[in-house]
GROMACS .gro file of C-alpha atoms in nm:
model
  398
    1MET     CA    1  -1.708  -3.647  -1.449
    2LYS     CA    2  -1.782  -3.666  -1.108
    3GLN     CA    3  -1.891  -3.321  -0.936
    4ASN     CA    4  -1.665  -3.227  -0.647
    5VAL     CA    5  -1.899  -3.186  -0.339
    6TRP     CA    6  -1.630  -3.053  -0.139
    7ARG     CA    7  -1.715  -2.745  -0.130
    8LEU     CA    8  -1.624  -2.452   0.096
    9PRO     CA    9  -1.898  -2.217   0.221
   10ASP     CA   10  -1.916  -1.861   0.062
   11GLY     CA   11  -1.636  -1.632   0.162
   12ILE     CA   12  -1.461  -1.914   0.336
   13ASP     CA   13  -1.127  -1.951   0.176
   14GLU     CA   14  -0.796  -2.179   0.212
   15VAL     CA   15  -0.458  -2.031   0.145
   16LEU     CA   16  -0.250  -2.295  -0.027
   17PRO     CA   17   0.123  -2.256  -0.114
   18PRO     CA   18   0.335  -2.057  -0.219
   19ASP     CA   19   0.059  -1.841  -0.084
   20ALA     CA   20   0.004  -1.957   0.251
   21GLY     CA   21   0.412  -1.971   0.325
   22ALA     CA   22   0.437  -1.581   0.193
   23LEU     CA   23   0.139  -1.512   0.419
   24GLU     CA   24   0.318  -1.678   0.730
   25GLN     CA   25   0.640  -1.454   0.636
   26MET     CA   26   0.460  -1.148   0.610
   27ARG     CA   27   0.246  -1.216   0.974
   28ARG     CA   28   0.636  -1.264   1.131
   29ARG     CA   29   0.775  -0.944   0.963
   30VAL     CA   30   0.467  -0.763   1.110
   31LEU     CA   31   0.529  -0.911   1.457
   32ASP     CA   32   0.885  -0.839   1.435
   33LEU     CA   33   0.798  -0.491   1.366
   34PHE     CA   34   0.555  -0.466   1.643
   35GLY     CA   35   0.823  -0.619   1.866
   36VAL     CA   36   1.066  -0.369   1.769
   37TRP     CA   37   0.847  -0.037   1.870
   38GLY     CA   38   0.807  -0.222   2.201
   39TYR     CA   39   0.463  -0.418   2.154
   40GLN     CA   40   0.403  -0.676   2.344
   41TYR     CA   41   0.258  -1.019   2.166
   42VAL     CA   42  -0.094  -1.123   2.330
   43GLU     CA   43  -0.291  -1.424   2.168
   44PRO     CA   44  -0.657  -1.377   2.303
   45PRO     CA   45  -0.864  -1.707   2.278
   46LEU     CA   46  -1.091  -1.740   1.983
   47ILE     CA   47  -1.442  -1.778   2.165
   48GLU     CA   48  -1.524  -1.576   2.413
   49PHE     CA   49  -1.858  -1.510   2.616
   50LEU     CA   50  -2.054  -1.283   2.410
   51ASP     CA   51  -2.082  -1.023   2.615
   52GLY     CA   52  -1.727  -0.984   2.659
   53LEU     CA   53  -1.654  -0.973   2.277
   54LEU     CA   54  -1.950  -0.710   2.209
   55VAL     CA   55  -1.823  -0.450   2.496
   56GLY     CA   56  -1.812  -0.136   2.352
   57SER     CA   57  -1.874  -0.266   1.973
   58GLY     CA   58  -2.126  -0.098   1.723
   59ASN     CA   59  -2.423  -0.268   1.569
   60ASP     CA   60  -2.220  -0.368   1.261
   61LEU     CA   61  -1.992  -0.574   1.464
   62GLU     CA   62  -2.290  -0.729   1.700
   63LEU     CA   63  -2.415  -0.871   1.320
   64GLN     CA   64  -2.091  -1.009   1.237
   65THR     CA   65  -2.041  -1.247   1.513
   66PHE     CA   66  -2.096  -1.613   1.490
   67ARG     CA   67  -2.290  -1.711   1.862
   68MET     CA   68  -2.331  -2.003   2.015
   69VAL     CA   69  -2.460  -2.196   2.365
   70ASP     CA   70  -2.173  -2.310   2.604
   71GLN     CA   71  -2.258  -2.650   2.703
   72ARG     CA   72  -2.080  -2.641   2.989
   73SER     CA   73  -2.173  -2.295   3.148
   74GLY     CA   74  -2.533  -2.235   2.933
   75ARG     CA   75  -2.420  -1.888   2.852
   76MET     CA   76  -2.397  -1.751   2.507
   77LEU     CA   77  -2.027  -1.770   2.314
   78GLY     CA   78  -1.952  -1.573   2.038
   79ILE     CA   79  -1.660  -1.605   1.772
   80ARG     CA   80  -1.439  -1.354   1.750
   81ALA     CA   81  -1.487  -1.112   1.469
   82ASP     CA   82  -1.258  -0.873   1.596
   83MET     CA   83  -0.978  -0.848   1.858
   84THR     CA   84  -0.983  -0.473   2.005
   85SER     CA   85  -1.227  -0.574   2.275
   86GLN     CA   86  -1.034  -0.821   2.359
   87ALA     CA   87  -0.707  -0.664   2.395
   88ALA     CA   88  -0.873  -0.411   2.605
   89ARG     CA   89  -1.016  -0.686   2.851
   90ILE     CA   90  -0.669  -0.836   2.849
   91ASP     CA   91  -0.489  -0.469   2.939
   92ALA     CA   92  -0.809  -0.384   3.201
   93ALA     CA   93  -0.820  -0.730   3.394
   94SER     CA   94  -0.547  -0.960   3.284
   95MET     CA   95  -0.260  -0.682   3.375
   96SER     CA   96  -0.167  -0.449   3.626
   97GLY     CA   97   0.024  -0.105   3.642
   98ASP     CA   98  -0.120   0.225   3.520
   99ALA     CA   99   0.190   0.308   3.301
  100PRO     CA  100   0.106   0.324   2.922
  101ARG     CA  101   0.075  -0.051   2.740
  102ARG     CA  102   0.164  -0.152   2.410
  103LEU     CA  103  -0.002  -0.471   2.284
  104CYS     CA  104  -0.032  -0.635   1.976
  105TYR     CA  105  -0.161  -0.978   1.814
  106ALA     CA  106  -0.220  -1.186   1.496
  107GLY     CA  107  -0.449  -1.399   1.415
  108THR     CA  108  -0.788  -1.530   1.235
  109VAL     CA  109  -1.094  -1.383   1.301
  110VAL     CA  110  -1.439  -1.493   1.178
  111HIS     CA  111  -1.739  -1.264   1.016
  112ALA     CA  112  -2.097  -1.371   0.961
  113ASN     CA  113  -2.094  -1.186   0.625
  114PRO     CA  114  -1.822  -1.074   0.429
  115THR     CA  115  -1.744  -0.721   0.433
  116GLY     CA  116  -1.714  -0.642   0.044
  117VAL     CA  117  -1.763  -0.807  -0.249
  118LEU     CA  118  -1.485  -1.149  -0.286
  119GLU     CA  119  -1.391  -1.040   0.036
  120SER     CA  120  -1.292  -1.336   0.316
  121ARG     CA  121  -1.528  -1.409   0.590
  122VAL     CA  122  -1.198  -1.530   0.770
  123PRO     CA  123  -0.922  -1.230   0.785
  124LEU     CA  124  -0.626  -1.296   0.918
  125LEU     CA  125  -0.585  -0.957   1.145
  126ALA     CA  126  -0.282  -0.820   1.305
  127GLY     CA  127  -0.303  -0.519   1.492
  128ALA     CA  128  -0.151  -0.260   1.800
  129GLU     CA  129  -0.313  -0.091   2.054
  130LEU     CA  130  -0.183   0.146   2.267
  131PHE     CA  131  -0.336   0.206   2.640
  132GLY     CA  132  -0.339   0.456   2.904
  133ALA     CA  133  -0.188   0.747   2.681
  134PRO     CA  134  -0.434   1.037   2.613
  135GLY     CA  135  -0.239   1.244   2.370
  136VAL     CA  136  -0.193   1.348   2.020
  137ALA     CA  137   0.139   1.146   2.044
  138ALA     CA  138   0.001   0.824   2.143
  139ASP     CA  139  -0.236   0.877   1.812
  140ALA     CA  140   0.074   0.961   1.598
  141GLU     CA  141   0.280   0.688   1.684
  142VAL     CA  142  -0.004   0.418   1.633
  143ILE     CA  143  -0.033   0.585   1.296
  144SER     CA  144   0.329   0.588   1.230
  145LEU     CA  145   0.356   0.204   1.334
  146MET     CA  146   0.052   0.164   1.056
  147VAL     CA  147   0.223   0.342   0.782
  148GLU     CA  148   0.551   0.130   0.860
  149THR     CA  149   0.342  -0.189   0.839
  150LEU     CA  150   0.221  -0.128   0.575
  151ARG     CA  151   0.558  -0.026   0.395
  152CYS     CA  152   0.675  -0.366   0.535
  153ALA     CA  153   0.433  -0.553   0.316
  154GLY     CA  154   0.523  -0.348  -0.009
  155ILE     CA  155   0.273  -0.082   0.020
  156ASP     CA  156   0.537   0.222  -0.013
  157GLU     CA  157   0.314   0.535  -0.063
  158PRO     CA  158   0.025   0.447   0.156
  159VAL     CA  159  -0.229   0.755   0.140
  160VAL     CA  160  -0.361   0.807   0.509
  161GLU     CA  161  -0.693   0.929   0.598
  162LEU     CA  162  -0.807   1.126   0.935
  163GLY     CA  163  -1.139   1.199   1.057
  164HIS     CA  164  -1.297   1.262   1.396
  165VAL     CA  165  -1.620   1.120   1.519
  166GLY     CA  166  -1.646   1.364   1.794
  167ILE     CA  167  -1.741   1.650   1.550
  168PHE     CA  168  -2.083   1.426   1.505
  169ARG     CA  169  -2.096   1.334   1.844
  170CYS     CA  170  -2.105   1.657   1.966
  171VAL     CA  171  -2.314   1.790   1.720
  172ALA     CA  172  -2.581   1.496   1.802
  173ALA     CA  173  -2.531   1.577   2.179
  174VAL     CA  174  -2.619   1.952   2.122
  175ALA     CA  175  -2.911   1.916   1.908
  176GLU     CA  176  -3.050   1.626   2.184
  177MET     CA  177  -3.104   1.401   1.895
  178ASN     CA  178  -3.322   1.097   1.994
  179THR     CA  179  -3.121   0.768   1.892
  180GLN     CA  180  -3.378   0.692   1.608
  181LEU     CA  181  -3.297   1.067   1.453
  182GLU     CA  182  -2.953   1.011   1.528
  183GLU     CA  183  -2.919   0.653   1.390
  184ALA     CA  184  -3.081   0.771   1.086
  185VAL     CA  185  -2.850   1.103   1.065
  186PHE     CA  186  -2.552   0.877   1.122
  187ALA     CA  187  -2.671   0.614   0.805
  188ALA     CA  188  -2.748   0.900   0.573
  189LEU     CA  189  -2.391   1.041   0.632
  190GLN     CA  190  -2.191   0.724   0.602
  191ARG     CA  191  -2.374   0.720   0.212
  192LYS     CA  192  -2.290   1.067   0.226
  193ALA     CA  193  -2.644   1.112   0.161
  194GLN     CA  194  -2.743   1.476   0.144
  195PRO     CA  195  -3.093   1.461   0.010
  196ASP     CA  196  -3.141   1.230   0.291
  197LEU     CA  197  -3.025   1.452   0.542
  198GLU     CA  198  -3.254   1.713   0.401
  199GLU     CA  199  -3.534   1.514   0.402
  200LEU     CA  200  -3.473   1.378   0.810
  201PHE     CA  201  -3.429   1.735   0.913
  202ALA     CA  202  -3.720   1.889   0.721
  203GLN     CA  203  -3.940   1.650   0.960
  204ALA     CA  204  -3.699   1.680   1.298
  205PRO     CA  205  -3.695   1.997   1.517
  206VAL     CA  206  -3.321   2.051   1.487
  207ALA     CA  207  -3.173   2.406   1.519
  208PRO     CA  208  -3.034   2.588   1.192
  209GLU     CA  209  -2.684   2.574   1.282
  210ILE     CA  210  -2.658   2.214   1.361
  211VAL     CA  211  -2.840   2.133   1.022
  212ALA     CA  212  -2.604   2.365   0.845
  213ILE     CA  213  -2.304   2.145   1.004
  214VAL     CA  214  -2.447   1.850   0.943
  215SER     CA  215  -2.525   1.891   0.601
  216VAL     CA  216  -2.195   2.007   0.518
  217LEU     CA  217  -1.985   1.710   0.623
  218PRO     CA  218  -2.043   1.495   0.337
  219THR     CA  219  -1.848   1.758   0.118
  220LEU     CA  220  -1.564   1.757   0.358
  221LEU     CA  221  -1.296   1.575   0.192
  222GLY     CA  222  -0.975   1.610   0.068
  223ASP     CA  223  -0.655   1.793   0.151
  224ARG     CA  224  -0.551   1.971   0.458
  225SER     CA  225  -0.679   2.263   0.321
  226ILE     CA  226  -1.075   2.117   0.406
  227LEU     CA  227  -0.986   2.194   0.777
  228ALA     CA  228  -0.992   2.574   0.685
  229ARG     CA  229  -1.277   2.520   0.462
  230ALA     CA  230  -1.440   2.346   0.757
  231ARG     CA  231  -1.378   2.637   1.053
  232ARG     CA  232  -1.526   2.859   0.771
  233GLU     CA  233  -1.823   2.646   0.736
  234PHE     CA  234  -1.853   2.592   1.093
  235GLY     CA  235  -1.917   2.914   1.222
  236GLY     CA  236  -2.095   2.952   1.596
  237ALA     CA  237  -1.999   2.588   1.609
  238PRO     CA  238  -2.026   2.412   1.953
  239ASP     CA  239  -1.692   2.411   2.143
  240GLY     CA  240  -1.656   2.023   2.105
  241VAL     CA  241  -1.642   2.056   1.728
  242LEU     CA  242  -1.371   2.325   1.705
  243ALA     CA  243  -1.144   2.117   1.975
  244ALA     CA  244  -1.210   1.826   1.723
  245LEU     CA  245  -1.050   2.006   1.441
  246ASP     CA  246  -0.765   2.151   1.688
  247GLU     CA  247  -0.667   1.805   1.732
  248LEU     CA  248  -0.659   1.667   1.347
  249GLU     CA  249  -0.446   1.978   1.304
  250THR     CA  250  -0.176   1.873   1.562
  251LEU     CA  251  -0.235   1.504   1.459
  252ALA     CA  252  -0.158   1.578   1.148
  253ASP     CA  253   0.183   1.764   1.197
  254ALA     CA  254   0.286   1.497   1.443
  255VAL     CA  255   0.202   1.240   1.201
  256MET     CA  256   0.432   1.454   0.907
  257GLN     CA  257   0.685   1.460   1.156
  258ARG     CA  258   0.691   1.104   1.189
  259CYS     CA  259   0.640   0.958   0.854
  260ALA     CA  260   0.844   1.130   0.585
  261GLY     CA  261   0.651   1.119   0.220
  262VAL     CA  262   0.316   1.021   0.361
  263ARG     CA  263   0.024   1.166   0.186
  264LEU     CA  264  -0.257   1.283   0.435
  265ARG     CA  265  -0.583   1.322   0.318
  266PHE     CA  266  -0.912   1.433   0.540
  267ASP     CA  267  -1.273   1.295   0.556
  268LEU     CA  268  -1.485   1.467   0.843
  269CYS     CA  269  -1.813   1.276   0.760
  270GLU     CA  270  -1.576   0.949   0.836
  271LEU     CA  271  -1.764   0.760   1.102
  272THR     CA  272  -1.640   0.389   1.048
  273GLY     CA  273  -1.628   0.242   1.413
  274TYR     CA  274  -1.908   0.490   1.539
  275GLY     CA  275  -2.048   0.269   1.802
  276TYR     CA  276  -1.687   0.260   1.967
  277HIS     CA  277  -1.460   0.471   1.861
  278THR     CA  278  -1.481   0.842   2.091
  279GLY     CA  279  -1.226   1.070   1.858
  280VAL     CA  280  -0.992   1.028   1.633
  281VAL     CA  281  -1.041   0.768   1.349
  282PHE     CA  282  -0.791   0.697   1.056
  283ALA     CA  283  -0.745   0.470   0.773
  284ALA     CA  284  -0.477   0.357   0.490
  285TYR     CA  285  -0.555   0.340   0.098
  286SER     CA  286  -0.284   0.185  -0.131
  287ALA     CA  287  -0.341   0.300  -0.512
  288ASN     CA  288  -0.410  -0.079  -0.617
  289PHE     CA  289  -0.694  -0.126  -0.372
  290GLY     CA  290  -1.013   0.028  -0.360
  291ARG     CA  291  -1.102  -0.056   0.022
  292ALA     CA  292  -0.877   0.075   0.304
  293VAL     CA  293  -0.610  -0.195   0.364
  294ALA     CA  294  -0.589  -0.083   0.779
  295ARG     CA  295  -0.793   0.086   1.009
  296GLY     CA  296  -0.801   0.202   1.353
  297GLY     CA  297  -0.929   0.534   1.593
  298ARG     CA  298  -0.940   0.596   1.961
  299TYR     CA  299  -1.180   0.441   2.166
  300ASP     CA  300  -1.130   0.557   2.511
  301GLY     CA  301  -1.288   0.381   2.787
  302ILE     CA  302  -1.360   0.089   2.662
  303GLY     CA  303  -1.215  -0.121   2.964
  304ALA     CA  304  -1.438   0.023   3.192
  305ALA     CA  305  -1.679  -0.284   3.154
  306PHE     CA  306  -1.363  -0.483   3.261
  307GLY     CA  307  -1.342  -0.306   3.559
  308ARG     CA  308  -1.057  -0.038   3.458
  309GLY     CA  309  -1.133   0.222   3.157
  310ARG     CA  310  -0.854   0.354   2.993
  311ALA     CA  311  -0.721   0.584   2.728
  312ALA     CA  312  -0.702   0.334   2.427
  313THR     CA  313  -0.594   0.400   2.039
  314GLY     CA  314  -0.515   0.106   1.815
  315PHE     CA  315  -0.542  -0.028   1.452
  316ASP     CA  316  -0.553  -0.359   1.260
  317VAL     CA  317  -0.473  -0.455   0.910
  318ASP     CA  318  -0.594  -0.771   0.755
  319LEU     CA  319  -0.301  -0.977   0.620
  320LYS     CA  320  -0.452  -1.122   0.344
  321ARG     CA  321  -0.516  -0.774   0.206
  322LEU     CA  322  -0.224  -0.699   0.163
  323PRO     CA  323   0.000  -0.754  -0.206
  324LYS     CA  324   0.161  -1.062  -0.292
  325SER     CA  325   0.470  -0.844  -0.348
  326GLY     CA  326   0.544  -0.950   0.013
  327ALA     CA  327   0.583  -1.298  -0.089
  328VAL     CA  328   0.933  -1.462  -0.093
  329ALA     CA  329   1.091  -1.674  -0.380
  330ARG     CA  330   1.040  -2.014  -0.414
  331ALA     CA  331   1.292  -2.207  -0.154
  332GLU     CA  332   1.571  -2.418  -0.385
  333LEU     CA  333   1.510  -2.792  -0.209
  334ILE     CA  334   1.809  -3.011  -0.174
  335TRP     CA  335   1.712  -3.406  -0.226
  336ALA     CA  336   1.915  -3.659  -0.029
  337PRO     CA  337   1.904  -3.985  -0.044
  338GLY     CA  338   1.731  -4.189   0.275
  339ILE     CA  339   1.943  -4.306   0.509
  340GLU     CA  340   1.835  -4.696   0.516
  341TRP     CA  341   1.959  -4.715   0.166
  342VAL     CA  342   2.283  -4.560   0.194
  343ASP     CA  343   2.615  -4.758   0.277
  344ALA     CA  344   2.607  -4.775   0.642
  345THR     CA  345   2.945  -4.633   0.664
  346GLN     CA  346   2.798  -4.283   0.533
  347ARG     CA  347   2.455  -4.241   0.757
  348ALA     CA  348   2.648  -4.077   1.058
  349ALA     CA  349   2.774  -3.812   0.784
  350LEU     CA  350   2.450  -3.797   0.579
  351VAL     CA  351   2.247  -3.733   0.936
  352GLN     CA  352   2.520  -3.455   1.023
  353ALA     CA  353   2.519  -3.292   0.668
  354VAL     CA  354   2.141  -3.299   0.672
  355ALA     CA  355   2.102  -3.122   1.012
  356GLU     CA  356   2.405  -2.869   0.933
  357LEU     CA  357   2.210  -2.760   0.607
  358ARG     CA  358   1.848  -2.717   0.794
  359GLN     CA  359   2.029  -2.529   1.042
  360ALA     CA  360   2.193  -2.277   0.815
  361GLY     CA  361   1.802  -2.223   0.672
  362GLU     CA  362   1.813  -2.456   0.373
  363SER     CA  363   1.555  -2.708   0.273
  364VAL     CA  364   1.608  -3.071   0.280
  365ILE     CA  365   1.371  -3.359   0.120
  366GLY     CA  366   1.504  -3.708   0.244
  367ALA     CA  367   1.356  -3.961   0.017
  368LEU     CA  368   1.141  -4.241   0.163
  369ALA     CA  369   1.212  -4.537  -0.044
  370SER     CA  370   1.528  -4.646  -0.210
  371SER     CA  371   1.394  -4.618  -0.564
  372ALA     CA  372   1.213  -4.290  -0.524
  373GLN     CA  373   1.262  -3.997  -0.766
  374PRO     CA  374   1.370  -3.669  -0.635
  375ASP     CA  375   1.074  -3.403  -0.575
  376ALA     CA  376   1.007  -3.210  -0.872
  377ASN     CA  377   1.048  -2.899  -0.672
  378CYS     CA  378   1.428  -3.008  -0.586
  379ASP     CA  379   1.686  -2.785  -0.750
  380ARG     CA  380   2.012  -2.988  -0.589
  381GLU     CA  381   2.093  -3.308  -0.426
  382LEU     CA  382   2.328  -3.459  -0.171
  383VAL     CA  383   2.600  -3.711  -0.294
  384TRP     CA  384   2.865  -3.862  -0.143
  385ALA     CA  385   3.194  -3.766  -0.304
  386ASP     CA  386   3.555  -3.743  -0.210
  387ASN     CA  387   3.455  -3.937   0.139
  388ALA     CA  388   3.216  -3.620   0.224
  389TRP     CA  389   2.837  -3.559   0.121
  390ARG     CA  390   2.849  -3.269  -0.115
  391ILE     CA  391   2.612  -3.067  -0.263
  392ARG     CA  392   2.538  -3.039  -0.662
  393PRO     CA  393   2.278  -2.952  -0.910
  394LEU     CA  394   2.016  -3.228  -0.954
  395GLN     CA  395   2.084  -3.482  -1.201
  396ARG     CA  396   1.754  -3.629  -1.304
  397HIS     CA  397   1.769  -3.956  -1.494
  398SER     CA  398   1.443  -4.063  -1.677
   0.00000   0.00000   0.00000
């Protein structure tokens, strides 16, 4: 047997029928949902100058971005691995006005490395971003839209997890951690590795009250009672830490008012996107998927690099991760004879009948030869009967 040499690179996938059609229909449903919430659709370019793509991004995104040299300018280009900074650039540099602005998008991004086992390196991201609104109400709106997006895709009971990067940012600033220590502590917190934290603080001159706050963060995961426990554990904490807890309390109330039946949990050690997030962060989980199916958070001020820094919050979701339950049923196709092989007096009526069926949403396949057999996916056929083209169940002939 001849070996198939046409292999795709690891992590690069193609989507075939019927999944490709179902994925596109889901993309349309999600964009329609964004539209009725008042979010305007934009199409950022797949390739930009590298420095523009990486504005405000963390180290993870920088490592995920493919790079190349632009042969026209000599500058470095990048293939987008995310679309948040592109939306921020559009708000800051391509559109005018200071009123809150809602933007949305849906398109393929490219990752240099997969984010997990069996994950695609070419996710299809759909996202919504709200600029110019600094309050909790804006975060609650975005989270509510995220929940509705998942419900639109068949995840009726997502679990929304809330966190706040401001807690660790405030502690690191008060403790005056140098860059090396802050990065090491951050990495240990991401792993929820308390022994590593103890070892790091044993070697660094950090105030005991700060050590106590950071060391307890990996254990602060659970329902809303976690916030009350955090207040007890954070005795003598800096004002910024307590303000972050107040913000989470207020946000939780706002989300519960907007999203009936949503389940909330809290993770005060969640620091995803620490390189650019500035406040609350959130993620949504499904019972059938171990990783987050959608993520977002507040990232105020990123647009400053493009000439105008504004409050900003948003989320995105990889549509390829969503369940196939959102797929539509296979269309019932209609087989039509080719115009060239029917009686001349019937041709105009055939053209009109096929056009009307397609306009009504029916799928019609035309024969390409006089002896062509009906397509295997066809269930019905057009036949000439009683001086008109009519639909009947397909009669296959051996």
